[in-house]
PDB file of C-alpha atoms in Angstrom:
ATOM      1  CA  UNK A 251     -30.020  53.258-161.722  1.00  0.00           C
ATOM      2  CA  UNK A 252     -32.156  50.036-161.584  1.00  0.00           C
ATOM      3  CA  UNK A 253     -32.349  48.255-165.004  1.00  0.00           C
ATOM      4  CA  UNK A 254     -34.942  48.353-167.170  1.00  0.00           C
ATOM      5  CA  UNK A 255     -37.594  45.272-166.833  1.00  0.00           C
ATOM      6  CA  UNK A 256     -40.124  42.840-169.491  1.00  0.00           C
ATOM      7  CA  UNK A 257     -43.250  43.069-167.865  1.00  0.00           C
ATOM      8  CA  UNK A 258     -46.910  43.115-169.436  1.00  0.00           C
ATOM      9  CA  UNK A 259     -48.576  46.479-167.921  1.00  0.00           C
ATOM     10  CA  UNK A 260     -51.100  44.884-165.505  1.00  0.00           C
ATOM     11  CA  UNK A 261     -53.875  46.164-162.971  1.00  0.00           C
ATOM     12  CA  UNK A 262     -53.477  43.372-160.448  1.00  0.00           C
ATOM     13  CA  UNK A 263     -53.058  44.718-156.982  1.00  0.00           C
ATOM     14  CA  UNK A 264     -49.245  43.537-155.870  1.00  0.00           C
ATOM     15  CA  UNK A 265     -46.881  44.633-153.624  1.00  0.00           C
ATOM     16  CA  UNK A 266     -44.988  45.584-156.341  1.00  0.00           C
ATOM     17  CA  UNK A 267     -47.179  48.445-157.407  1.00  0.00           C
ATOM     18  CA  UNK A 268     -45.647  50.526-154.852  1.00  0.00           C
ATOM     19  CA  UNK A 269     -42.899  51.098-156.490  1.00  0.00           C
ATOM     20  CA  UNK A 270     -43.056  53.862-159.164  1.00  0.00           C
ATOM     21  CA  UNK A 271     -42.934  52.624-163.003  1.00  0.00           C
ATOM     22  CA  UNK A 272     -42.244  53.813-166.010  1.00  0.00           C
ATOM     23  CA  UNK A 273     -45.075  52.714-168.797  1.00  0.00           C
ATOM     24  CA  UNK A 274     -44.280  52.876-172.512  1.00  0.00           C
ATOM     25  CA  UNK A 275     -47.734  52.934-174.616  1.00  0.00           C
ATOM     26  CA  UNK A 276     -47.922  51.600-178.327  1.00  0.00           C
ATOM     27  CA  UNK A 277     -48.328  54.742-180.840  1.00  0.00           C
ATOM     28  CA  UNK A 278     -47.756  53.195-184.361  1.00  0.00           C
ATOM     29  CA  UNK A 279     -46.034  56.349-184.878  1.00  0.00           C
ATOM     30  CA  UNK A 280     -42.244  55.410-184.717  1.00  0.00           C
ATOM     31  CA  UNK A 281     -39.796  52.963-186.099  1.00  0.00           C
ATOM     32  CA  UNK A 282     -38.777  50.168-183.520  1.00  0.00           C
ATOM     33  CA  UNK A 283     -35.201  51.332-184.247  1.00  0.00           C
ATOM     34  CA  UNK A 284     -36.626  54.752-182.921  1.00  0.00           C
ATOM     35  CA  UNK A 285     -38.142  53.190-179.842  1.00  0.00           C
ATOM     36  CA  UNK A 286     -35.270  50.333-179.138  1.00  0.00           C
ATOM     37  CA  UNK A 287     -32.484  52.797-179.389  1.00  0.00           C
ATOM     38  CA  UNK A 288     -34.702  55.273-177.019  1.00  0.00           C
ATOM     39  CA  UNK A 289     -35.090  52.502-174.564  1.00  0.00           C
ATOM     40  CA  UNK A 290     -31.468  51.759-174.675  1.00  0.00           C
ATOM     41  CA  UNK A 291     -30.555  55.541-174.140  1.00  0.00           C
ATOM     42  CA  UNK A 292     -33.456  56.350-171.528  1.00  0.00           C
ATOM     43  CA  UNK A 293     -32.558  52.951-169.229  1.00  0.00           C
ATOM     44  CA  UNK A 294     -29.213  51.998-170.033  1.00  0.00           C
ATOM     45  CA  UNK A 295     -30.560  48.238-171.235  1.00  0.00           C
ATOM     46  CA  UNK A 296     -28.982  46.652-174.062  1.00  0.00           C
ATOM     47  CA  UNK A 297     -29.938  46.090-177.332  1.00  0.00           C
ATOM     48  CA  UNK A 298     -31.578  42.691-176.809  1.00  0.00           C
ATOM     49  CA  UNK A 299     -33.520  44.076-174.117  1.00  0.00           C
ATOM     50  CA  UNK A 300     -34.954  47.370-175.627  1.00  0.00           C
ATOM     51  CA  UNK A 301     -36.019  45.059-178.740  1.00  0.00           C
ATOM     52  CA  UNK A 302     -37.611  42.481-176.247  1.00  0.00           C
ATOM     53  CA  UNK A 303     -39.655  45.690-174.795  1.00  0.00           C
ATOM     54  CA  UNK A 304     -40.292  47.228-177.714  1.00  0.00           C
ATOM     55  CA  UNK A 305     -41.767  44.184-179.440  1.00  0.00           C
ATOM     56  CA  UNK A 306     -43.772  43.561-175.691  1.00  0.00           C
ATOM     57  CA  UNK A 307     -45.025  46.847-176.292  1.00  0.00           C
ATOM     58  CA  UNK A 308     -45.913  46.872-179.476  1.00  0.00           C
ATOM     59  CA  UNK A 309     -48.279  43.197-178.979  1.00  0.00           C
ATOM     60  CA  UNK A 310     -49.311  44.260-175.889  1.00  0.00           C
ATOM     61  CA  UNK A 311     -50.494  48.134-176.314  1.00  0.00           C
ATOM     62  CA  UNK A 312     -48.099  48.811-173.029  1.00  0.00           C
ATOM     63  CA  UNK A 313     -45.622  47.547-171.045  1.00  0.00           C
ATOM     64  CA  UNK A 314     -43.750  48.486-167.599  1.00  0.00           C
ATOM     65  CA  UNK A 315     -40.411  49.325-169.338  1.00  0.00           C
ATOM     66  CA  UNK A 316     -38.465  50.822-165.751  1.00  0.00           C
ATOM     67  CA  UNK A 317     -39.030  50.424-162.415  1.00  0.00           C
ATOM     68  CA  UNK A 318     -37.439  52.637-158.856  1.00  0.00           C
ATOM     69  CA  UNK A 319     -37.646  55.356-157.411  1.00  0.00           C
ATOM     70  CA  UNK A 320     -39.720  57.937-158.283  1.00  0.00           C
ATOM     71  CA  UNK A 321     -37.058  60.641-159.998  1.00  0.00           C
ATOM     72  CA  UNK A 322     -35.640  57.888-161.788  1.00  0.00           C
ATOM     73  CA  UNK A 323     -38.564  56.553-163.290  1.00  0.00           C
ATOM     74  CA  UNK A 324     -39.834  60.457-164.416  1.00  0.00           C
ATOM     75  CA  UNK A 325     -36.283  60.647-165.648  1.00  0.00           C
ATOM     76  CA  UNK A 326     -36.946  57.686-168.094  1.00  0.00           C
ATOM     77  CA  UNK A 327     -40.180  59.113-169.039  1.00  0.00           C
ATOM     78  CA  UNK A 328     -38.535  62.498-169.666  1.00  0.00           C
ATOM     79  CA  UNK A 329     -35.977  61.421-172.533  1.00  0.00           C
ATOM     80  CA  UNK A 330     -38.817  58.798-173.898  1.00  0.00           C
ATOM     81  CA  UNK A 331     -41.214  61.996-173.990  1.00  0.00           C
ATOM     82  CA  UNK A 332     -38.948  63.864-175.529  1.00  0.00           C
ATOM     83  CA  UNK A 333     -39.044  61.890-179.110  1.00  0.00           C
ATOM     84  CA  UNK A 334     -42.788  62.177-178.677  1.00  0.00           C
ATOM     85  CA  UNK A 335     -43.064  58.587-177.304  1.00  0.00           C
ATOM     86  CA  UNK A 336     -46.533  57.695-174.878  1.00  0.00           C
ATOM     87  CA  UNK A 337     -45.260  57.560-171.444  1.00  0.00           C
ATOM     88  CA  UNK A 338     -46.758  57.788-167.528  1.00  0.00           C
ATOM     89  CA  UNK A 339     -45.266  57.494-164.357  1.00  0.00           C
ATOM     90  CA  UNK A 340     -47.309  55.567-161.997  1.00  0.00           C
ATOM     91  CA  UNK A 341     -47.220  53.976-158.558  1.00  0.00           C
TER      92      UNK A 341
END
């Protein structure tokens, strides 16, 4: 499974955006422990890595937290859904 990535959820055009993504949204709505240890369960990141997404999230309103293939990424969005987190899978 591909690892989970810091990015700043952009609408440039690249040739990344054919890849599918998993977005996290900013909710107010849980704890960062909720949303780092989510992260950490849904990608398999560590710890310093779900905070660093969590906090890019939280500043940012949204962030590309995963990137592959398509069924991994709705995966991801599956077990951050399921904790009532804002997620889409996008291409």
């Amino acid at each position: 499974m591909p690892k989970a990535v810091i990015e700043n959820n952009t609408d440039s055009k690249t040739s990344k955006e054919l890849e599918w993504k998993t977005i996290l949204y900013n909710c107010n709505c849980h704890t960062f422990e909720t949303v780092i240890e989510q992260l950490m369960k849904a990608t398999g990141c560590d710890s310093l890595t779900a905070q660093r997404l969590a906090w890019v999230v939280h500043s940012s309103g949204s962030a590309t937290v995963f990137k592959g293939k398509k069924d991994d990424c709705e995966q991801v969005a599956n077990v951050l859904g399921r904790v009532g987190l804002l997620v889409k899978v996008s291409n």
